[in-house]
Structure formats: C-alpha cells, structure tokens
Amino acid sequence: MLTIRCLRARKYQNKSLGLIISIKLFTLCYIGIFLFSYLTFNTGAFYNDTSKVVGTFEVGTWETPPDKWDKSSLAFQDQDRTINMTSVDSISCKPLEIGALIKNNGADMNGPSEYEVYFSANQNPMKGQKVSSGVINPLISNHSEVLKFIAANPGNYKFRAFQRPGHGNKSDRQDLWSETITLTCDNKAIDSSADVEKEKVEDSTPPEGENTQDKTVQPEEEKVNTDAVNEQTDTSNTQLTDQPNENNEETGTEIVPSNDTISP
C-alpha cells in the first residue's frame, strides 16, 4: 500500500483560498452598492457643493390672536359747549384749560390707555390737527377721570380716547370721540378796554401848549412875589420913622439932632 503525504503548505493554502475569495466578493458587492447609491441620490451634492442657492417658499399665514379683553368700556360724558376765552379784565384772551369727562362703564381696567387732542379753527376737529396726547390712568368700574388740555387759540377742540386692547374681542384698536369744545375770543371787549386805557393816558398827559405856558408864567409869579416883599419892607420902614414923630407930638417936645462930639 502506498501512502501519499500532502505538504502542509498546500493543505492550509486550500483553506485560505476560500476565505480570500469570499472577502473579494464582499468587497465587490459593497463597492457596487456604494456606486449605485451615489449615482442615484444627490445627497452628496448638498454637503459638498459650495454654490449658493436662493429661493423662497410660503408656508402659510396665521392671524395673531388679539389680546385678552379686560371687559372695560370707556365713554365720554360731556356735551357740546362754548367757552369764552376773554379774561375777567377784558384785556386779552389768555390760554384756557379745557377738559373732557370720561367714565369706565365696564369692568376694572387692567392697565392704562391713551388719548389725543385735535384742533381746527373753523371746521370739525376730527379732520383737524393733532395738538396733544396723554395717558388715561386705569379706572375701576363706574369711575371717571377728567382729561385736560391747555388751549392757547380760539377754535374747535375734540378729545379722542382709545379703548383697552381687545375691546369687543377685535384685533383693531377701538377709539371714541368727545363732543366739540368751542373756544371764542371777544375782540370787541378787548378793543373797548384798549380804547378806555388810551383815553386815560391821553387825559393824564397835558398838551404841549400848557407846558410852555407854565414855563412863561412862572417867572412872572416870582417877580410878583419879590415886589410884594419889597413893599412890605418899605411899609415897615416908614412905620418905624413915623413912630418917634408921633411920640414927640404927644409930649410937646422935639428931638433935635446934636452936632456935638464927645472927645475922648
């Protein structure tokens, strides 16, 4: 019987050959899958491409929900009225403070609100010029506040107030207008008072002719006074000289002046 011996190298070579072939087949399959996915999908372009793509798309629009209404409700209480700006002394039309009463007829206000003042000389102030603005303090239910403004010119004025946000469950801000406040200036009274003042000034200042006459009369009065003083001195001197003669006549004696001199 013949015994055939196989070399050890050949024995193990056959075993490793199958492993190598399986590894190569797996590698080829993996490369094929990778190439197929790379050529089919463009995902790699998004990560590796440096070009800038610009584009817009609209997803949708939603209305913003309105603020929660605190159930307050403002209302003006005044009526149309006319006020005369002429001062008590009827000299001028001075700036005047006007106001509009506003009341909260609803629930308590959770925060403040705003108001504005509009002016027009002869027309409706709602189409006029905005001259001022202010803040309405938070009012509790059934309480009121006076909105004030100092008006400098005659004309028509209106207050515009804004309700709290969300009033009536509406997104738009609701507003309300007061009645018209008309300011007048009585020019006739001012003109008449100015005329009276002018007359007083004219009466207090003398005419130019009187001033010159006083200047000319004054020296004459001084001359008359000096003449009267001279006459008084003359009469006093004559009385002194006549008194000794009268005494001599009563006694019967005569005083003769002596020419004798007394020697020392």
PDB file of C-alpha atoms in Angstrom:
ATOM      1  CA  MET A   1       0.000   0.000   0.000  1.00  0.00           C
ATOM      2  CA  LEU A   2       1.281   3.392  -0.997  1.00  0.00           C
ATOM      3  CA  THR A   3       0.968   6.324   1.414  1.00  0.00           C
ATOM      4  CA  ILE A   4       0.585   9.782  -0.130  1.00  0.00           C
ATOM      5  CA  ARG A   5       1.603  12.653   2.056  1.00  0.00           C
ATOM      6  CA  CYS A   6       0.397  16.178   1.352  1.00  0.00           C
ATOM      7  CA  LEU A   7       2.512  19.087   2.081  1.00  0.00           C
ATOM      8  CA  ARG A   8       1.429  21.211   4.998  1.00  0.00           C
ATOM      9  CA  ALA A   9       1.606  24.366   2.914  1.00  0.00           C
ATOM     10  CA  ARG A  10      -0.706  23.027   0.290  1.00  0.00           C
ATOM     11  CA  LYS A  11      -3.154  21.894   2.922  1.00  0.00           C
ATOM     12  CA  TYR A  12      -3.533  25.302   4.536  1.00  0.00           C
ATOM     13  CA  GLN A  13      -3.377  27.049   1.174  1.00  0.00           C
ATOM     14  CA  ASN A  14      -6.621  25.481   0.110  1.00  0.00           C
ATOM     15  CA  LYS A  15      -8.359  26.627   3.272  1.00  0.00           C
ATOM     16  CA  SER A  16      -7.267  30.276   2.942  1.00  0.00           C
ATOM     17  CA  LEU A  17      -8.208  30.426  -0.709  1.00  0.00           C
ATOM     18  CA  GLY A  18     -11.914  30.191   0.039  1.00  0.00           C
ATOM     19  CA  LEU A  19     -11.636  32.969   2.636  1.00  0.00           C
ATOM     20  CA  ILE A  20      -9.876  35.253   0.208  1.00  0.00           C
ATOM     21  CA  ILE A  21     -12.456  34.674  -2.467  1.00  0.00           C
ATOM     22  CA  SER A  22     -15.302  35.439  -0.061  1.00  0.00           C
ATOM     23  CA  ILE A  23     -13.637  38.683   1.043  1.00  0.00           C
ATOM     24  CA  LYS A  24     -13.211  39.806  -2.539  1.00  0.00           C
ATOM     25  CA  LEU A  25     -16.837  39.049  -3.336  1.00  0.00           C
ATOM     26  CA  PHE A  26     -17.996  41.028  -0.306  1.00  0.00           C
ATOM     27  CA  THR A  27     -15.794  43.957  -1.284  1.00  0.00           C
ATOM     28  CA  LEU A  28     -17.133  43.983  -4.817  1.00  0.00           C
ATOM     29  CA  CYS A  29     -20.723  43.935  -3.559  1.00  0.00           C
ATOM     30  CA  TYR A  30     -20.071  46.808  -1.168  1.00  0.00           C
ATOM     31  CA  ILE A  31     -18.451  48.902  -3.899  1.00  0.00           C
ATOM     32  CA  GLY A  32     -21.338  48.199  -6.240  1.00  0.00           C
ATOM     33  CA  ILE A  33     -23.925  49.240  -3.662  1.00  0.00           C
ATOM     34  CA  PHE A  34     -21.980  52.418  -2.872  1.00  0.00           C
ATOM     35  CA  LEU A  35     -21.693  53.397  -6.531  1.00  0.00           C
ATOM     36  CA  PHE A  36     -25.361  52.701  -7.114  1.00  0.00           C
ATOM     37  CA  SER A  37     -26.441  54.871  -4.185  1.00  0.00           C
ATOM     38  CA  TYR A  38     -24.031  57.668  -5.131  1.00  0.00           C
ATOM     39  CA  LEU A  39     -25.249  57.816  -8.721  1.00  0.00           C
ATOM     40  CA  THR A  40     -28.912  57.537  -7.836  1.00  0.00           C
ATOM     41  CA  PHE A  41     -29.202  60.062  -4.946  1.00  0.00           C
ATOM     42  CA  ASN A  42     -27.809  63.630  -4.931  1.00  0.00           C
ATOM     43  CA  THR A  43     -27.413  63.883  -1.187  1.00  0.00           C
ATOM     44  CA  GLY A  44     -23.729  64.328  -1.512  1.00  0.00           C
ATOM     45  CA  ALA A  45     -24.202  67.472  -3.562  1.00  0.00           C
ATOM     46  CA  PHE A  46     -25.868  69.253  -0.665  1.00  0.00           C
ATOM     47  CA  TYR A  47     -22.914  68.622   1.586  1.00  0.00           C
ATOM     48  CA  ASN A  48     -20.119  69.169  -0.868  1.00  0.00           C
ATOM     49  CA  ASP A  49     -21.411  71.784  -3.308  1.00  0.00           C
ATOM     50  CA  THR A  50     -20.293  75.337  -2.498  1.00  0.00           C
ATOM     51  CA  SER A  51     -22.730  77.158  -4.769  1.00  0.00           C
ATOM     52  CA  LYS A  52     -25.390  79.314  -3.064  1.00  0.00           C
ATOM     53  CA  VAL A  53     -28.994  78.556  -3.875  1.00  0.00           C
ATOM     54  CA  VAL A  54     -31.531  81.387  -3.334  1.00  0.00           C
ATOM     55  CA  GLY A  55     -35.212  80.666  -3.154  1.00  0.00           C
ATOM     56  CA  THR A  56     -38.328  81.437  -1.130  1.00  0.00           C
ATOM     57  CA  PHE A  57     -41.378  79.431  -0.355  1.00  0.00           C
ATOM     58  CA  GLU A  58     -44.520  80.354   1.533  1.00  0.00           C
ATOM     59  CA  VAL A  59     -45.636  78.053   4.268  1.00  0.00           C
ATOM     60  CA  GLY A  60     -48.769  79.899   5.380  1.00  0.00           C
ATOM     61  CA  THR A  61     -50.078  82.916   7.313  1.00  0.00           C
ATOM     62  CA  TRP A  62     -51.986  82.927  10.560  1.00  0.00           C
ATOM     63  CA  GLU A  63     -53.658  85.864  12.269  1.00  0.00           C
ATOM     64  CA  THR A  64     -52.203  86.768  15.628  1.00  0.00           C
ATOM     65  CA  PRO A  65     -54.784  86.255  18.345  1.00  0.00           C
ATOM     66  CA  PRO A  66     -55.962  89.540  19.896  1.00  0.00           C
ATOM     67  CA  ASP A  67     -55.084  90.469  23.445  1.00  0.00           C
ATOM     68  CA  LYS A  68     -57.490  89.279  26.053  1.00  0.00           C
ATOM     69  CA  TRP A  69     -60.118  91.955  26.717  1.00  0.00           C
ATOM     70  CA  ASP A  70     -60.437  93.079  30.320  1.00  0.00           C
ATOM     71  CA  LYS A  71     -64.163  93.832  29.751  1.00  0.00           C
ATOM     72  CA  SER A  72     -63.695  97.576  30.366  1.00  0.00           C
ATOM     73  CA  SER A  73     -65.603 100.136  28.280  1.00  0.00           C
ATOM     74  CA  LEU A  74     -64.882 103.880  28.194  1.00  0.00           C
ATOM     75  CA  ALA A  75     -67.412 106.597  27.326  1.00  0.00           C
ATOM     76  CA  PHE A  76     -67.375 110.417  27.308  1.00  0.00           C
ATOM     77  CA  GLN A  77     -69.972 112.159  29.484  1.00  0.00           C
ATOM     78  CA  ASP A  78     -69.851 115.820  28.330  1.00  0.00           C
ATOM     79  CA  GLN A  79     -71.962 117.580  25.695  1.00  0.00           C
ATOM     80  CA  ASP A  80     -71.130 120.269  23.134  1.00  0.00           C
ATOM     81  CA  ARG A  81     -70.251 123.552  24.818  1.00  0.00           C
ATOM     82  CA  THR A  82     -68.857 127.004  24.035  1.00  0.00           C
ATOM     83  CA  ILE A  83     -66.397 128.807  26.309  1.00  0.00           C
ATOM     84  CA  ASN A  84     -65.293 132.455  26.106  1.00  0.00           C
ATOM     85  CA  MET A  85     -61.532 132.867  26.463  1.00  0.00           C
ATOM     86  CA  THR A  86     -61.732 136.605  27.267  1.00  0.00           C
ATOM     87  CA  SER A  87     -60.228 137.278  30.689  1.00  0.00           C
ATOM     88  CA  VAL A  88     -62.109 138.925  33.547  1.00  0.00           C
ATOM     89  CA  ASP A  89     -60.421 142.284  32.987  1.00  0.00           C
ATOM     90  CA  SER A  90     -61.350 142.083  29.264  1.00  0.00           C
ATOM     91  CA  ILE A  91     -57.794 142.954  28.275  1.00  0.00           C
ATOM     92  CA  SER A  92     -56.710 139.816  26.408  1.00  0.00           C
ATOM     93  CA  CYS A  93     -57.607 136.223  25.546  1.00  0.00           C
ATOM     94  CA  LYS A  94     -55.354 134.145  27.762  1.00  0.00           C
ATOM     95  CA  PRO A  95     -54.698 130.371  27.450  1.00  0.00           C
ATOM     96  CA  LEU A  96     -57.515 128.365  28.996  1.00  0.00           C
ATOM     97  CA  GLU A  97     -57.602 124.838  30.437  1.00  0.00           C
ATOM     98  CA  ILE A  98     -60.303 122.642  28.929  1.00  0.00           C
ATOM     99  CA  GLY A  99     -61.333 119.134  29.927  1.00  0.00           C
ATOM    100  CA  ALA A 100     -63.490 116.171  28.949  1.00  0.00           C
ATOM    101  CA  LEU A 101     -65.031 113.761  31.461  1.00  0.00           C
ATOM    102  CA  ILE A 102     -64.554 110.072  30.596  1.00  0.00           C
ATOM    103  CA  LYS A 103     -66.088 107.157  32.511  1.00  0.00           C
ATOM    104  CA  ASN A 104     -65.463 103.416  32.662  1.00  0.00           C
ATOM    105  CA  ASN A 105     -68.846 101.732  32.282  1.00  0.00           C
ATOM    106  CA  GLY A 106     -67.391  98.208  32.213  1.00  0.00           C
ATOM    107  CA  ALA A 107     -65.155  96.103  34.400  1.00  0.00           C
ATOM    108  CA  ASP A 108     -61.944  97.299  36.007  1.00  0.00           C
ATOM    109  CA  MET A 109     -59.164  98.294  33.644  1.00  0.00           C
ATOM    110  CA  ASN A 110     -56.084  96.082  33.886  1.00  0.00           C
ATOM    111  CA  GLY A 111     -53.827  98.819  32.538  1.00  0.00           C
ATOM    112  CA  PRO A 112     -53.698 102.382  31.178  1.00  0.00           C
ATOM    113  CA  SER A 113     -54.953 103.648  27.853  1.00  0.00           C
ATOM    114  CA  GLU A 114     -54.223 106.681  25.661  1.00  0.00           C
ATOM    115  CA  TYR A 115     -55.976 109.838  24.471  1.00  0.00           C
ATOM    116  CA  GLU A 116     -55.293 112.606  21.931  1.00  0.00           C
ATOM    117  CA  VAL A 117     -56.496 116.189  21.385  1.00  0.00           C
ATOM    118  CA  TYR A 118     -57.412 117.538  17.932  1.00  0.00           C
ATOM    119  CA  PHE A 119     -57.917 121.182  16.892  1.00  0.00           C
ATOM    120  CA  SER A 120     -59.475 123.037  13.974  1.00  0.00           C
ATOM    121  CA  ALA A 121     -60.043 126.781  13.701  1.00  0.00           C
ATOM    122  CA  ASN A 122     -63.379 126.663  11.871  1.00  0.00           C
ATOM    123  CA  GLN A 123     -64.108 123.027  10.895  1.00  0.00           C
ATOM    124  CA  ASN A 124     -64.650 119.639  12.514  1.00  0.00           C
ATOM    125  CA  PRO A 125     -61.669 118.818  14.754  1.00  0.00           C
ATOM    126  CA  MET A 126     -61.865 115.144  13.738  1.00  0.00           C
ATOM    127  CA  LYS A 127     -60.294 116.235  10.443  1.00  0.00           C
ATOM    128  CA  GLY A 128     -58.030 118.789  12.072  1.00  0.00           C
ATOM    129  CA  GLN A 129     -54.574 118.804  13.601  1.00  0.00           C
ATOM    130  CA  LYS A 130     -53.345 116.696  16.490  1.00  0.00           C
ATOM    131  CA  VAL A 131     -52.062 119.109  19.160  1.00  0.00           C
ATOM    132  CA  SER A 132     -51.531 116.913  22.228  1.00  0.00           C
ATOM    133  CA  SER A 133     -51.649 113.390  23.668  1.00  0.00           C
ATOM    134  CA  GLY A 134     -51.777 111.826  27.113  1.00  0.00           C
ATOM    135  CA  VAL A 135     -52.413 108.728  29.217  1.00  0.00           C
ATOM    136  CA  ILE A 136     -55.675 107.566  30.780  1.00  0.00           C
ATOM    137  CA  ASN A 137     -54.996 106.051  34.171  1.00  0.00           C
ATOM    138  CA  PRO A 138     -56.522 102.629  34.927  1.00  0.00           C
ATOM    139  CA  LEU A 139     -60.098 103.186  36.091  1.00  0.00           C
ATOM    140  CA  ILE A 140     -62.103 100.806  38.183  1.00  0.00           C
ATOM    141  CA  SER A 141     -65.709 100.100  37.296  1.00  0.00           C
ATOM    142  CA  ASN A 142     -68.094 103.123  37.272  1.00  0.00           C
ATOM    143  CA  HIS A 143     -65.290 105.603  37.982  1.00  0.00           C
ATOM    144  CA  SER A 144     -64.360 108.598  35.834  1.00  0.00           C
ATOM    145  CA  GLU A 145     -61.474 110.935  35.080  1.00  0.00           C
ATOM    146  CA  VAL A 146     -61.136 114.399  33.517  1.00  0.00           C
ATOM    147  CA  LEU A 147     -58.818 114.587  30.505  1.00  0.00           C
ATOM    148  CA  LYS A 148     -57.198 118.046  30.476  1.00  0.00           C
ATOM    149  CA  PHE A 149     -55.522 120.276  27.912  1.00  0.00           C
ATOM    150  CA  ILE A 150     -54.399 123.947  27.946  1.00  0.00           C
ATOM    151  CA  ALA A 151     -55.731 125.639  24.796  1.00  0.00           C
ATOM    152  CA  ALA A 152     -53.923 128.749  23.583  1.00  0.00           C
ATOM    153  CA  ASN A 153     -56.006 129.630  20.500  1.00  0.00           C
ATOM    154  CA  PRO A 154     -59.738 130.030  19.903  1.00  0.00           C
ATOM    155  CA  GLY A 155     -61.380 127.362  17.773  1.00  0.00           C
ATOM    156  CA  ASN A 156     -62.869 123.859  17.966  1.00  0.00           C
ATOM    157  CA  TYR A 157     -61.347 121.065  20.069  1.00  0.00           C
ATOM    158  CA  LYS A 158     -62.122 117.336  20.434  1.00  0.00           C
ATOM    159  CA  PHE A 159     -60.697 114.599  22.667  1.00  0.00           C
ATOM    160  CA  ARG A 160     -60.038 111.165  21.151  1.00  0.00           C
ATOM    161  CA  ALA A 161     -59.728 108.224  23.558  1.00  0.00           C
ATOM    162  CA  PHE A 162     -58.719 104.618  22.884  1.00  0.00           C
ATOM    163  CA  GLN A 163     -60.344 101.572  24.415  1.00  0.00           C
ATOM    164  CA  ARG A 164     -58.265  98.872  26.028  1.00  0.00           C
ATOM    165  CA  PRO A 165     -56.657  96.328  23.625  1.00  0.00           C
ATOM    166  CA  GLY A 166     -59.029  93.581  22.538  1.00  0.00           C
ATOM    167  CA  HIS A 167     -62.149  95.648  23.199  1.00  0.00           C
ATOM    168  CA  GLY A 168     -65.144  93.816  21.766  1.00  0.00           C
ATOM    169  CA  ASN A 169     -62.868  90.831  21.007  1.00  0.00           C
ATOM    170  CA  LYS A 170     -61.472  92.704  17.995  1.00  0.00           C
ATOM    171  CA  SER A 171     -57.852  92.891  16.942  1.00  0.00           C
ATOM    172  CA  ASP A 172     -58.090  96.518  15.777  1.00  0.00           C
ATOM    173  CA  ARG A 173     -57.811  99.229  18.427  1.00  0.00           C
ATOM    174  CA  GLN A 174     -61.209 100.823  19.072  1.00  0.00           C
ATOM    175  CA  ASP A 175     -61.493 104.600  19.633  1.00  0.00           C
ATOM    176  CA  LEU A 176     -64.160 107.109  20.665  1.00  0.00           C
ATOM    177  CA  TRP A 177     -64.554 110.903  20.300  1.00  0.00           C
ATOM    178  CA  SER A 178     -65.790 113.522  22.742  1.00  0.00           C
ATOM    179  CA  GLU A 179     -68.214 116.288  21.891  1.00  0.00           C
ATOM    180  CA  THR A 180     -66.862 119.536  20.415  1.00  0.00           C
ATOM    181  CA  ILE A 181     -65.490 122.219  22.737  1.00  0.00           C
ATOM    182  CA  THR A 182     -65.615 125.651  21.068  1.00  0.00           C
ATOM    183  CA  LEU A 183     -63.446 128.488  22.402  1.00  0.00           C
ATOM    184  CA  THR A 184     -64.241 132.088  21.441  1.00  0.00           C
ATOM    185  CA  CYS A 185     -62.379 135.356  21.954  1.00  0.00           C
ATOM    186  CA  ASP A 186     -64.455 138.557  22.381  1.00  0.00           C
ATOM    187  CA  ASN A 187     -62.382 141.039  20.377  1.00  0.00           C
ATOM    188  CA  LYS A 188     -64.924 143.849  20.856  1.00  0.00           C
ATOM    189  CA  ALA A 189     -64.468 143.799  24.613  1.00  0.00           C
ATOM    190  CA  ILE A 190     -60.704 143.855  24.194  1.00  0.00           C
ATOM    191  CA  ASP A 191     -60.868 146.763  21.737  1.00  0.00           C
ATOM    192  CA  SER A 192     -63.187 148.795  24.004  1.00  0.00           C
ATOM    193  CA  SER A 193     -60.966 148.243  27.036  1.00  0.00           C
ATOM    194  CA  ALA A 194     -57.955 149.291  24.983  1.00  0.00           C
ATOM    195  CA  ASP A 195     -59.748 152.495  23.958  1.00  0.00           C
ATOM    196  CA  VAL A 196     -60.554 153.281  27.595  1.00  0.00           C
ATOM    197  CA  GLU A 197     -56.932 152.813  28.586  1.00  0.00           C
ATOM    198  CA  LYS A 198     -55.860 155.041  25.722  1.00  0.00           C
ATOM    199  CA  GLU A 199     -58.246 157.793  26.839  1.00  0.00           C
ATOM    200  CA  LYS A 200     -56.893 157.604  30.385  1.00  0.00           C
ATOM    201  CA  VAL A 201     -53.358 158.008  29.116  1.00  0.00           C
ATOM    202  CA  GLU A 202     -54.340 160.970  26.958  1.00  0.00           C
ATOM    203  CA  ASP A 203     -56.094 162.675  29.898  1.00  0.00           C
ATOM    204  CA  SER A 204     -53.117 162.206  32.200  1.00  0.00           C
ATOM    205  CA  THR A 205     -50.642 163.808  29.726  1.00  0.00           C
ATOM    206  CA  PRO A 206     -51.136 167.632  29.373  1.00  0.00           C
ATOM    207  CA  PRO A 207     -50.916 169.277  25.957  1.00  0.00           C
ATOM    208  CA  GLU A 208     -47.681 170.731  24.737  1.00  0.00           C
ATOM    209  CA  GLY A 209     -49.050 174.336  24.842  1.00  0.00           C
ATOM    210  CA  GLU A 210     -49.799 174.132  28.549  1.00  0.00           C
ATOM    211  CA  ASN A 211     -46.250 173.144  29.370  1.00  0.00           C
ATOM    212  CA  THR A 212     -44.793 176.197  27.598  1.00  0.00           C
ATOM    213  CA  GLN A 213     -47.353 178.478  29.238  1.00  0.00           C
ATOM    214  CA  ASP A 214     -46.426 177.278  32.685  1.00  0.00           C
ATOM    215  CA  LYS A 215     -42.779 177.956  31.929  1.00  0.00           C
ATOM    216  CA  THR A 216     -43.558 181.548  30.903  1.00  0.00           C
ATOM    217  CA  VAL A 217     -45.919 182.249  33.798  1.00  0.00           C
ATOM    218  CA  GLN A 218     -43.551 181.001  36.466  1.00  0.00           C
ATOM    219  CA  PRO A 219     -41.042 183.920  36.204  1.00  0.00           C
ATOM    220  CA  GLU A 220     -43.899 186.444  36.377  1.00  0.00           C
ATOM    221  CA  GLU A 221     -45.190 184.851  39.573  1.00  0.00           C
ATOM    222  CA  GLU A 222     -41.708 185.043  41.079  1.00  0.00           C
ATOM    223  CA  LYS A 223     -41.481 188.725  40.107  1.00  0.00           C
ATOM    224  CA  VAL A 224     -44.817 189.472  41.757  1.00  0.00           C
ATOM    225  CA  ASN A 225     -43.698 187.730  44.944  1.00  0.00           C
ATOM    226  CA  THR A 226     -40.463 189.784  45.074  1.00  0.00           C
ATOM    227  CA  ASP A 227     -42.408 193.033  44.565  1.00  0.00           C
ATOM    228  CA  ALA A 228     -44.745 192.149  47.413  1.00  0.00           C
ATOM    229  CA  VAL A 229     -41.769 191.505  49.708  1.00  0.00           C
ATOM    230  CA  ASN A 230     -40.238 194.875  48.789  1.00  0.00           C
ATOM    231  CA  GLU A 231     -43.487 196.695  49.523  1.00  0.00           C
ATOM    232  CA  GLN A 232     -43.725 195.045  52.941  1.00  0.00           C
ATOM    233  CA  THR A 233     -40.189 196.155  53.808  1.00  0.00           C
ATOM    234  CA  ASP A 234     -40.921 199.743  52.712  1.00  0.00           C
ATOM    235  CA  THR A 235     -44.063 199.977  54.816  1.00  0.00           C
ATOM    236  CA  SER A 236     -42.235 198.632  57.857  1.00  0.00           C
ATOM    237  CA  ASN A 237     -39.502 201.244  57.430  1.00  0.00           C
ATOM    238  CA  THR A 238     -41.991 204.121  57.148  1.00  0.00           C
ATOM    239  CA  GLN A 239     -43.761 202.937  60.303  1.00  0.00           C
ATOM    240  CA  LEU A 240     -40.517 202.968  62.219  1.00  0.00           C
ATOM    241  CA  THR A 241     -39.660 206.504  61.083  1.00  0.00           C
ATOM    242  CA  ASP A 242     -43.126 207.881  61.809  1.00  0.00           C
ATOM    243  CA  GLN A 243     -43.435 206.446  65.316  1.00  0.00           C
ATOM    244  CA  PRO A 244     -40.879 208.832  67.020  1.00  0.00           C
ATOM    245  CA  ASN A 245     -42.568 211.913  65.495  1.00  0.00           C
ATOM    246  CA  GLU A 246     -45.902 210.857  66.853  1.00  0.00           C
ATOM    247  CA  ASN A 247     -44.444 210.468  70.343  1.00  0.00           C
ATOM    248  CA  ASN A 248     -42.894 213.903  70.141  1.00  0.00           C
ATOM    249  CA  GLU A 249     -46.136 215.479  69.157  1.00  0.00           C
ATOM    250  CA  GLU A 250     -47.884 213.920  72.159  1.00  0.00           C
ATOM    251  CA  THR A 251     -45.262 215.137  74.675  1.00  0.00           C
ATOM    252  CA  GLY A 252     -44.735 218.503  73.051  1.00  0.00           C
ATOM    253  CA  THR A 253     -41.041 218.099  72.808  1.00  0.00           C
ATOM    254  CA  GLU A 254     -38.882 217.921  69.804  1.00  0.00           C
ATOM    255  CA  ILE A 255     -35.796 215.925  69.464  1.00  0.00           C
ATOM    256  CA  VAL A 256     -33.085 217.863  67.701  1.00  0.00           C
ATOM    257  CA  PRO A 257     -30.086 216.056  66.490  1.00  0.00           C
ATOM    258  CA  SER A 258     -26.890 217.209  68.135  1.00  0.00           C
ATOM    259  CA  ASN A 259     -23.770 218.022  66.243  1.00  0.00           C
ATOM    260  CA  ASP A 260     -21.536 217.963  69.341  1.00  0.00           C
ATOM    261  CA  THR A 261     -18.938 215.366  69.547  1.00  0.00           C
ATOM    262  CA  ILE A 262     -17.612 213.895  72.747  1.00  0.00           C
ATOM    263  CA  SER A 263     -13.892 213.982  72.933  1.00  0.00           C
ATOM    264  CA  PRO A 264     -12.189 211.066  74.484  1.00  0.00           C
TER     265      PRO A 264
END
